[in-house]
mmCIF file with all atom_site columns, C-alpha atoms in Angstrom:
data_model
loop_
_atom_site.group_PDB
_atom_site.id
_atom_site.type_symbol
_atom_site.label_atom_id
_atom_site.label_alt_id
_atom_site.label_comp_id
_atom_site.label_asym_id
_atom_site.label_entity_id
_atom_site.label_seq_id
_atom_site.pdbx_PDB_ins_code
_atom_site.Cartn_x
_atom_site.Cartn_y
_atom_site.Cartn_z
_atom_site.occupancy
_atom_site.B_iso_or_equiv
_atom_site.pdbx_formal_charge
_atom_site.auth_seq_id
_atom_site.auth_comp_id
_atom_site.auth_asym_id
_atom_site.auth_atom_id
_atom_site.pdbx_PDB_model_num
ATOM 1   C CA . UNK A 1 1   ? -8.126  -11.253 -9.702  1.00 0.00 ? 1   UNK A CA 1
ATOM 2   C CA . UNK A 1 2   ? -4.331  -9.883  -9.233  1.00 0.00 ? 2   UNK A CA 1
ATOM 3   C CA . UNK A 1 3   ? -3.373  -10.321 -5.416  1.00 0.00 ? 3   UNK A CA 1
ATOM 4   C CA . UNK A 1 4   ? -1.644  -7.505  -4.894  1.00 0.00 ? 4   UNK A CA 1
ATOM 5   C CA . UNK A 1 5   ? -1.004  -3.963  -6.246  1.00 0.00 ? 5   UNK A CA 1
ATOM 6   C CA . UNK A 1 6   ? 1.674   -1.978  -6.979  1.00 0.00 ? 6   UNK A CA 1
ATOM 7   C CA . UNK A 1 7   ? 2.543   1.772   -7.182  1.00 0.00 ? 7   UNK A CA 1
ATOM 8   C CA . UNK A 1 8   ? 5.395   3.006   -9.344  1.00 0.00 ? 8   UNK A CA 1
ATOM 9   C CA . UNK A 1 9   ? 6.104   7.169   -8.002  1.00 0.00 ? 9   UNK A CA 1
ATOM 10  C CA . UNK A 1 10  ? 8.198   9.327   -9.784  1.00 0.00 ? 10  UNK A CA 1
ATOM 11  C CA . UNK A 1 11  ? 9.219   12.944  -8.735  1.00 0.00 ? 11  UNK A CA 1
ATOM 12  C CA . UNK A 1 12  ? 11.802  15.394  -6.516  1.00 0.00 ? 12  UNK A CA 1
ATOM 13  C CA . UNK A 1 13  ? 14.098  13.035  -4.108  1.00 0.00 ? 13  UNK A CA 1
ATOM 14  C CA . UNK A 1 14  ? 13.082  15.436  -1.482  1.00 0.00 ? 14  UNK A CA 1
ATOM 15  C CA . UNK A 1 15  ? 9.459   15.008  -1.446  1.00 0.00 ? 15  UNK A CA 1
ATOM 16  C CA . UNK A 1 16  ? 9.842   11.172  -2.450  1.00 0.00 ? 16  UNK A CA 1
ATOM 17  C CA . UNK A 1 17  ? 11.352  10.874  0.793   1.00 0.00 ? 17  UNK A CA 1
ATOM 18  C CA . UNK A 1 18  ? 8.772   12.547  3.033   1.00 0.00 ? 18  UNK A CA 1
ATOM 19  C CA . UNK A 1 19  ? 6.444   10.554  1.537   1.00 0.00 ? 19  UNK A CA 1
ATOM 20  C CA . UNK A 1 20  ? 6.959   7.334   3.687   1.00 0.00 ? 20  UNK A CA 1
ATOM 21  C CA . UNK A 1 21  ? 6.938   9.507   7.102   1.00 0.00 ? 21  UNK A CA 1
ATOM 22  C CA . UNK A 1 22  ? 3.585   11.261  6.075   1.00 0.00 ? 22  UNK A CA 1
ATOM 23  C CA . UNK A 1 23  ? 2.056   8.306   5.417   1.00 0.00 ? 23  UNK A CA 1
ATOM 24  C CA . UNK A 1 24  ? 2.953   6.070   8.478   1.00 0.00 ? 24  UNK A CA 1
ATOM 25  C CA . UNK A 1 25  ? 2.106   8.975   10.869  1.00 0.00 ? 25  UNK A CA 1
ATOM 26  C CA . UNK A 1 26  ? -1.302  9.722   8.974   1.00 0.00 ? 26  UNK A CA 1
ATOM 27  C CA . UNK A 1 27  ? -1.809  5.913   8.907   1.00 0.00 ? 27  UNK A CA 1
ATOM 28  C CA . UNK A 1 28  ? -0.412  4.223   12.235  1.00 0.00 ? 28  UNK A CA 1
ATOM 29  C CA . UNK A 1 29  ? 0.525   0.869   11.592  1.00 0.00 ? 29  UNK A CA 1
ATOM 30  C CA . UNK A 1 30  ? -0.322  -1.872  13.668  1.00 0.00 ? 30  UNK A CA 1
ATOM 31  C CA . UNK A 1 31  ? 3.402   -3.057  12.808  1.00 0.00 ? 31  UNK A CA 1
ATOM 32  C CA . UNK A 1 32  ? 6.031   -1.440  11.023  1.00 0.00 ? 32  UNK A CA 1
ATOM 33  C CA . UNK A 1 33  ? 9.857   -2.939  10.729  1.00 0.00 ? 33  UNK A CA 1
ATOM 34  C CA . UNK A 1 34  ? 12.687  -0.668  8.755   1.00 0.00 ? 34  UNK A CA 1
ATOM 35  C CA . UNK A 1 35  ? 15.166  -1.970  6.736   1.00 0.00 ? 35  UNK A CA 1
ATOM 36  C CA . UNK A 1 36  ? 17.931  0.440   5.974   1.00 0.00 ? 36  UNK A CA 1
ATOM 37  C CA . UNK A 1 37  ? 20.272  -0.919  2.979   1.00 0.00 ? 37  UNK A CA 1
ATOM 38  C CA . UNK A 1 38  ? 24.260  0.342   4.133   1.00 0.00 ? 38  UNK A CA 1
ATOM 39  C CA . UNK A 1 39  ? 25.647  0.619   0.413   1.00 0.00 ? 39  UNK A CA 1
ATOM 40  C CA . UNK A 1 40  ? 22.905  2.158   -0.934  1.00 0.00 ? 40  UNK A CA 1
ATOM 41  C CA . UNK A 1 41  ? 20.885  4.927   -0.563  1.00 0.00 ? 41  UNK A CA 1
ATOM 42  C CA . UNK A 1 42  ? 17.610  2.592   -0.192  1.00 0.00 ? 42  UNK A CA 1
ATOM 43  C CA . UNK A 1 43  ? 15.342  2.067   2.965   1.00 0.00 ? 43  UNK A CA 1
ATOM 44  C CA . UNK A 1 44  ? 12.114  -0.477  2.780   1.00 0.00 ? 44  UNK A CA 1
ATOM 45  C CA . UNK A 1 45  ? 9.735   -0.184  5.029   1.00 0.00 ? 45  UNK A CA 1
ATOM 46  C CA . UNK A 1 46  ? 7.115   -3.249  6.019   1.00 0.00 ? 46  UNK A CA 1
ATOM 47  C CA . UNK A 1 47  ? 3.917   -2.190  7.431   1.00 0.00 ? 47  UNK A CA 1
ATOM 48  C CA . UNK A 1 48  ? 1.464   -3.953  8.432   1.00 0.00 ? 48  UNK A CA 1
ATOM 49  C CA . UNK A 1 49  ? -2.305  -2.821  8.822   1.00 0.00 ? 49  UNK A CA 1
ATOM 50  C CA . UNK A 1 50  ? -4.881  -4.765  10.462  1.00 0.00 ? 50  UNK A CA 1
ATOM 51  C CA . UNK A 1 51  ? -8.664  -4.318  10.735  1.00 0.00 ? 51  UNK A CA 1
ATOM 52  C CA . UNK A 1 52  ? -11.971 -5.896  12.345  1.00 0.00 ? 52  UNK A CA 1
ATOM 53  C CA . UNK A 1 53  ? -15.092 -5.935  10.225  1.00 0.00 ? 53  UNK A CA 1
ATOM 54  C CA . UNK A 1 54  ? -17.571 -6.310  12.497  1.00 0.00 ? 54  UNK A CA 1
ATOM 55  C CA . UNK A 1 55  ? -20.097 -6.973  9.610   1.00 0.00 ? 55  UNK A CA 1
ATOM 56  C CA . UNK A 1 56  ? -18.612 -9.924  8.091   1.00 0.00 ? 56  UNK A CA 1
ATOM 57  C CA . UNK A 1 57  ? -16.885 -11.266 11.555  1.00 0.00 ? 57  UNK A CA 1
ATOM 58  C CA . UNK A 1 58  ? -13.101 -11.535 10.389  1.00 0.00 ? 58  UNK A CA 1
ATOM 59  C CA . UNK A 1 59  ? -10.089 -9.428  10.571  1.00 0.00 ? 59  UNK A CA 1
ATOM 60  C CA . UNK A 1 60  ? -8.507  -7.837  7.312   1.00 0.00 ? 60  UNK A CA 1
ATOM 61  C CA . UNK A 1 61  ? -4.638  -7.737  7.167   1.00 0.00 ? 61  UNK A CA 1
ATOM 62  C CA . UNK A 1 62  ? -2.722  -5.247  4.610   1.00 0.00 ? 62  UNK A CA 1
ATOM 63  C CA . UNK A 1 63  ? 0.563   -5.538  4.020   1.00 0.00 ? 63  UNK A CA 1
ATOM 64  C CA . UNK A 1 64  ? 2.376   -2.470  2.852   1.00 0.00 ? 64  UNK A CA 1
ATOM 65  C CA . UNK A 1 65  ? 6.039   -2.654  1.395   1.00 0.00 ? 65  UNK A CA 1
ATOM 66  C CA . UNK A 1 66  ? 7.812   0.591   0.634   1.00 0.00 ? 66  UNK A CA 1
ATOM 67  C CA . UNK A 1 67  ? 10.516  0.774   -0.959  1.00 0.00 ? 67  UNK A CA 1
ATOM 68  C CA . UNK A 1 68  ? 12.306  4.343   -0.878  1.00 0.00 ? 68  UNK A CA 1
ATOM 69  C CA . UNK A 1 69  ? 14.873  4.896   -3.663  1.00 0.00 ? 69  UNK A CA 1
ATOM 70  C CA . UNK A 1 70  ? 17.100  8.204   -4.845  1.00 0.00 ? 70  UNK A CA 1
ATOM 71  C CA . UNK A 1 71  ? 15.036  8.016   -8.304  1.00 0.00 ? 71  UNK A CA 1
ATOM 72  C CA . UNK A 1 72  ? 11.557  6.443   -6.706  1.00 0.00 ? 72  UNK A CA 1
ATOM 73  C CA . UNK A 1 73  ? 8.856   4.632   -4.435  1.00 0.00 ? 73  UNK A CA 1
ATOM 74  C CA . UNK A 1 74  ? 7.908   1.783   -5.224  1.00 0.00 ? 74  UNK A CA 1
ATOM 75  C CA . UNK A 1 75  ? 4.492   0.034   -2.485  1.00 0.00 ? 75  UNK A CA 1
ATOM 76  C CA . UNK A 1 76  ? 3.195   -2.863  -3.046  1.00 0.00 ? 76  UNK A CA 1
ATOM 77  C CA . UNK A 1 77  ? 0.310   -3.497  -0.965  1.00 0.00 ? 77  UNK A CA 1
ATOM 78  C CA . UNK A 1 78  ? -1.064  -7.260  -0.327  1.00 0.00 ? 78  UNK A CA 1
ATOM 79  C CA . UNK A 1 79  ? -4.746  -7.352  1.136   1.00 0.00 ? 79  UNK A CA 1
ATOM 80  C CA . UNK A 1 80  ? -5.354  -11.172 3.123   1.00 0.00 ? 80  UNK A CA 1
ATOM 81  C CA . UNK A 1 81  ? -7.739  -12.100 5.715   1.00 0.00 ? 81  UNK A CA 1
ATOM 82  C CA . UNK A 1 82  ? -11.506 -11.851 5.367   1.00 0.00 ? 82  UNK A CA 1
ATOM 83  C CA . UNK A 1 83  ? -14.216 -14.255 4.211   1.00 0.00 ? 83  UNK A CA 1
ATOM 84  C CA . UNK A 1 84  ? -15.541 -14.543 0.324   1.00 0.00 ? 84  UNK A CA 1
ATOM 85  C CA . UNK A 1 85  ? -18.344 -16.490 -0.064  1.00 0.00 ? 85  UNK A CA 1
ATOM 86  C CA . UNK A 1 86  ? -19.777 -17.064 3.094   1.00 0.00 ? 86  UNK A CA 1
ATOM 87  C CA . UNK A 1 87  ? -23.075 -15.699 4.709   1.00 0.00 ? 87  UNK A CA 1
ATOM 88  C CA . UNK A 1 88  ? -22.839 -11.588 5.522   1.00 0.00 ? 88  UNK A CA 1
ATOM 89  C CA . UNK A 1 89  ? -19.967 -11.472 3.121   1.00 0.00 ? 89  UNK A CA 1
ATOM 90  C CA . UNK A 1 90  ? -21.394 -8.673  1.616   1.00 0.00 ? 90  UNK A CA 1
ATOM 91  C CA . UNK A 1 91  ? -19.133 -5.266  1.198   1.00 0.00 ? 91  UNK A CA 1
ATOM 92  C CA . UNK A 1 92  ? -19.617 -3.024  3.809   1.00 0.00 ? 92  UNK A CA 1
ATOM 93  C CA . UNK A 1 93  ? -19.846 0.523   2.867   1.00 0.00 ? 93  UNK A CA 1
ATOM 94  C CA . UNK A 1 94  ? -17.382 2.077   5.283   1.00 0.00 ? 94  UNK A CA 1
ATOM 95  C CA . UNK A 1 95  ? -14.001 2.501   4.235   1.00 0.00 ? 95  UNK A CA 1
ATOM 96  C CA . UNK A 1 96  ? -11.551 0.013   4.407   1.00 0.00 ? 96  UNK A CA 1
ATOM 97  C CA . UNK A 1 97  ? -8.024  0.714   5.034   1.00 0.00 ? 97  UNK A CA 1
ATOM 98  C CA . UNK A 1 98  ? -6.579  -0.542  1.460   1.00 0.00 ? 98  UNK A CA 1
ATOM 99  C CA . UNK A 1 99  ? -9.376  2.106   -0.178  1.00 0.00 ? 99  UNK A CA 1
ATOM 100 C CA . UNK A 1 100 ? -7.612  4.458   2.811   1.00 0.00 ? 100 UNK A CA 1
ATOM 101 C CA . UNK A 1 101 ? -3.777  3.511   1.959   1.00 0.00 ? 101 UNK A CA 1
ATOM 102 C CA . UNK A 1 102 ? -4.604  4.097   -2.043  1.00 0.00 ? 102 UNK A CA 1
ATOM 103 C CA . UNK A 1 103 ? -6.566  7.120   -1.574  1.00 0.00 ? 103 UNK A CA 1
ATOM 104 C CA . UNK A 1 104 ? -3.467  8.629   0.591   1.00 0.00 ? 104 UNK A CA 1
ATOM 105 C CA . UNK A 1 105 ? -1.023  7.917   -2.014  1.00 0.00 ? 105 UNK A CA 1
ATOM 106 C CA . UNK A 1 106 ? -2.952  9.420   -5.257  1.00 0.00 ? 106 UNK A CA 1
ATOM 107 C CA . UNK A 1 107 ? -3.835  12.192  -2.687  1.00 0.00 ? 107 UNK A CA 1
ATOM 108 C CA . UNK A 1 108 ? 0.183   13.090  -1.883  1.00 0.00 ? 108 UNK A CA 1
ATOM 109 C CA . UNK A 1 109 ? 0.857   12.437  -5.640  1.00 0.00 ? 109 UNK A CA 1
ATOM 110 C CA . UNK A 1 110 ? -1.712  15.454  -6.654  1.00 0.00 ? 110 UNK A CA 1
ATOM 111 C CA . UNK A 1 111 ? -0.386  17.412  -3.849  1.00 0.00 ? 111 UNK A CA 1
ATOM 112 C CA . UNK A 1 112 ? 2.857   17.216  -4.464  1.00 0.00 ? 112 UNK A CA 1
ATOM 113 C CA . UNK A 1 113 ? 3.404   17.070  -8.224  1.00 0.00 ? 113 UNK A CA 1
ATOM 114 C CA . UNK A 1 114 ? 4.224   13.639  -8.328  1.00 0.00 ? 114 UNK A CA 1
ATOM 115 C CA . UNK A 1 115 ? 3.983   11.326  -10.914 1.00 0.00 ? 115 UNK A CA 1
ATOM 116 C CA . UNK A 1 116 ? 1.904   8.182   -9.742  1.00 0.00 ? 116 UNK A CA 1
ATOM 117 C CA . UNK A 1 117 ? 1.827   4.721   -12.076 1.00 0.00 ? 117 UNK A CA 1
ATOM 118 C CA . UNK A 1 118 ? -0.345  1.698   -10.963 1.00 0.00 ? 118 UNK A CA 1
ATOM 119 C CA . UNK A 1 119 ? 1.214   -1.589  -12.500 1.00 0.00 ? 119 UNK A CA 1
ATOM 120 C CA . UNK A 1 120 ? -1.488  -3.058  -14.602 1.00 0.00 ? 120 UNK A CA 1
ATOM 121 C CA . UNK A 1 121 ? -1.231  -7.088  -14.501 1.00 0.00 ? 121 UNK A CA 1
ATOM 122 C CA . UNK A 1 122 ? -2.897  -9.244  -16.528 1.00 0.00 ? 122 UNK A CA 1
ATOM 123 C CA . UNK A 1 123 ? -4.907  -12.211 -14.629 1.00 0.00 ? 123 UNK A CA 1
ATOM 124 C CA . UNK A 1 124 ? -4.336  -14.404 -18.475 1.00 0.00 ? 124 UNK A CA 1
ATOM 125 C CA . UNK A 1 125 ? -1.235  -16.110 -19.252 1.00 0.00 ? 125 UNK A CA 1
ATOM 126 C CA . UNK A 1 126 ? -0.876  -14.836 -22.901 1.00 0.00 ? 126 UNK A CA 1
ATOM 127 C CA . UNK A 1 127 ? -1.410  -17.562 -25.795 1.00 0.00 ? 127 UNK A CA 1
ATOM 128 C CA . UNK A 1 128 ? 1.538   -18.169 -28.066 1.00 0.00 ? 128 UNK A CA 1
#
């Protein structure tokens, strides 16, 4: 199982940047720290989403980097916390807010004309 996934999106500079301010003010951040890179025209952005599931009795951190470029985004969320394997572990049925973060970014991709690439990774070494 790959422990993290990552959005490659493609499109007009101007909507590539509006992209990062939709999303944080659609989807408040329990943290969010700015990086702003002086020679170039980059910014990353580190959010940091946290939830209580009440049915399984743990807290669910996502971690959310964006990285804004002149050509494209680039997020690469990391889902930690949580139990596996232990009694009520079950999947609730509500939304969580990686199914949230996802949904939001193949929603402003659709919207906007964007084009939207998932990076596929493979969990098997490859053979030689």
């Amino acid at each position: 199982m790959n422990s993290h996934t990552t959005f490659y999106i493609f499109g007009p500079t101007a909507t590539l940047k509006r992209m990062s301010d939709r999303m944080f003010k659609e989807h408040d951040p329990k943290f969010l720290y700015t990086y702003p890179n002086p020679d170039a025209k980059e910014k990353i952005f580190v959010a940091v989403y946290e939830e209580y599931e009440k049915q399984i009795n743990s807290s669910v951190t996502l971690t959310c980097i964006f990285e804004m470029g002149s050509q494209h985004n680039k997020v690469v969320l990391k889902k930690t916390g949580g139990r596996m394997g232990f009694r009520g572990s079950s999947l609730s049925e509500e939304r969580n807010v990686e199914a949230n973060i996802i949904s939001f970014i193949l929603d402003f991709g659709k919207r906007y004309g964007l084009t939207v690439q998932e990076e596929q990774v493979s969990d098997q070494k490859e053979e030689e």
